[in-house]
Amino acid sequence: MNKDLYILGIETSCDETAASIVKNGHEIVSNVVASQIQSQKRFGGVVPEIASRHHVEQITLVLEEALREAGLTPADLDAVAVTEGPGLVGALLIGINAAKAFAFANSLPIIGVHHIAGHVYANQLMQPMEFPLLALIVSGGHTELVVMKEHGHFELIGETRDDAAGEAYDKVARVLGLPYPGGPHIDRLALESDRAVEFPRAWLEPDSYDFSFSGLKSAVINYRHNLEQRGETIDPHHVAAGFQESVVEVLTAKTLKAARQYKVKQVIAAGGVAANKGLRSSLEATFEKEGIPFYVPPISLCTDNAAMIAAAGSSMFEAGVRGNMEMNGRPGMPLTSWNS
Amino acid sequence: MIWLGIDTANTPLSVALVRDGALLVEYTSSMALNHSLRAMKAIEELFEKTDLTPQAIDAIAVSEGPGSYTGVRIGVTIAKTLAWTLGKPLVGISSLRVMAGNALYYAELICPLVDARRRHVYSALYESNGTGLQQVKEDGHYAIEILLESIKTIGRPVLFVGTDVKMYKEEIETALGELASFAPQPFQLPRASLLIHLAEQEEQEADLHAFVPEYRRVAEAEANWLAQQKKGTQP
Ligand SMILES: [Zn+2]
């Protein structure tokens, strides 16, 4: 009963090869990430075939380092948790097959974790979750609002109908001629800017918590086009600031509305875009005023990592969830509860 | 000495356990199965059937490609993870060599062949000495016409091996006439026990972590990027 719980997490759903060991569901004892960003930069985005090749090159190195950093052997572990989906299928199955082989060789149970559940549980590594809880997940592949009534319970109340927020950032960055990945550049330009171009806000239906960013992206493209027609050059600062204002305002307003409706005790942000300074300060200010505790994990736990997979895996382990040797990558895996 | 052999390089799946050269158990399927889902399950079943523990094995042999990019990666990932965590040696063998191994008793040239789409194949030429295989033409990604042309130039009888050979059978016969012959069906599937037989004659991988598939082809995005770089430097 009092024995410590050690879960090895493995994450390869996109372009990070990551392994981590988490103790008792909240304490990081090692956290290793091999990023492919230098390689993928050449192509201006993540190329799935290249991502899969890099995962094979890195996987055992990352696993070895995670054990070494923790000062543990496989015999000290209780289970292996691995991202089962969603993500790039060819990338997912490297982590999954390594996890299955490792679990089999060391007689450990294996647990398949939903990537978004992982992002949400990154917060568990910082402070205990309090329920009901509202999570805003914003990344290159996701823009979701999730309500949790207890551990392992997820209710998806809103999601993007087209581009993910991070995807919109990358696309607009390309329009502005900024290098990949564009998010941090837009964030920086926006913060430096003294003026913002007025772009539309996509509120959708009044009662909807869904998002849409493709119209905003088109508005930015049209704006550049119109200026070019008139022979004027655009100021990337002003465009970045206007784009970011639009994204941040919609994300903040919908998150606040959901927090009130579901009477949540805690609001958390997760995913790569949660590291965005503009978004972070808007959410912080809003929820401070509202009197609801708001948390964002540090950048290293916002972007893809395996500690978050181990954290979610720990909760799943305690709930009795187990996978088997027939686990496979599930690129379109839905976020479902594991507590019932 | 107990070996585990794994071949997931192409559509067929084959896994086996061999003790001191003798087959304990082998599972081979030619059905289009999902290797990501099936391969570790099939390996688990080998151990269940033999009552062996993973720690009981002494070495691992894996088919390292070329072939299906995804298929090759699954086999290599499983093999290198097992070898690393169990602390056992790993031997990677060309998937084409494994197929050619089916014709160890053929006295002339052996041509394993895998379709790579767009009228290209992964292929090679081997010659057997009865127990092992000598490489005559290196493993590569060849346009079918160019491959057949180069075989014709050699002018020796050739046995074609592989489940994809049937796709090019008429073309091979037209190009090579009587020089070409074709392995019977049962000799076209890769067999993990044969993979182990070939691996026993090879050195183990010196750096387990650095062990990666032999794709024999750069990824399309990388090829395009390299072409662009070349243009950039030679305006
Ligand atoms: Zn993510």
GROMACS .gro file of C-alpha atoms and ligand atoms in nm, chain A residues 115 119 139 304 308, ligand 1:
model
    6
  115HIS     CA    1  -0.228   1.243  -2.573
  119HIS     CA    2  -0.146   1.737  -2.161
  139SER     CA    3  -0.145   2.313  -2.947
  304ASP     CA    4   0.499   1.742  -2.587
  308MET     CA    5   0.263   1.411  -1.874
  576ZN      ZN    6   0.067   1.768  -2.780
   0.00000   0.00000   0.00000
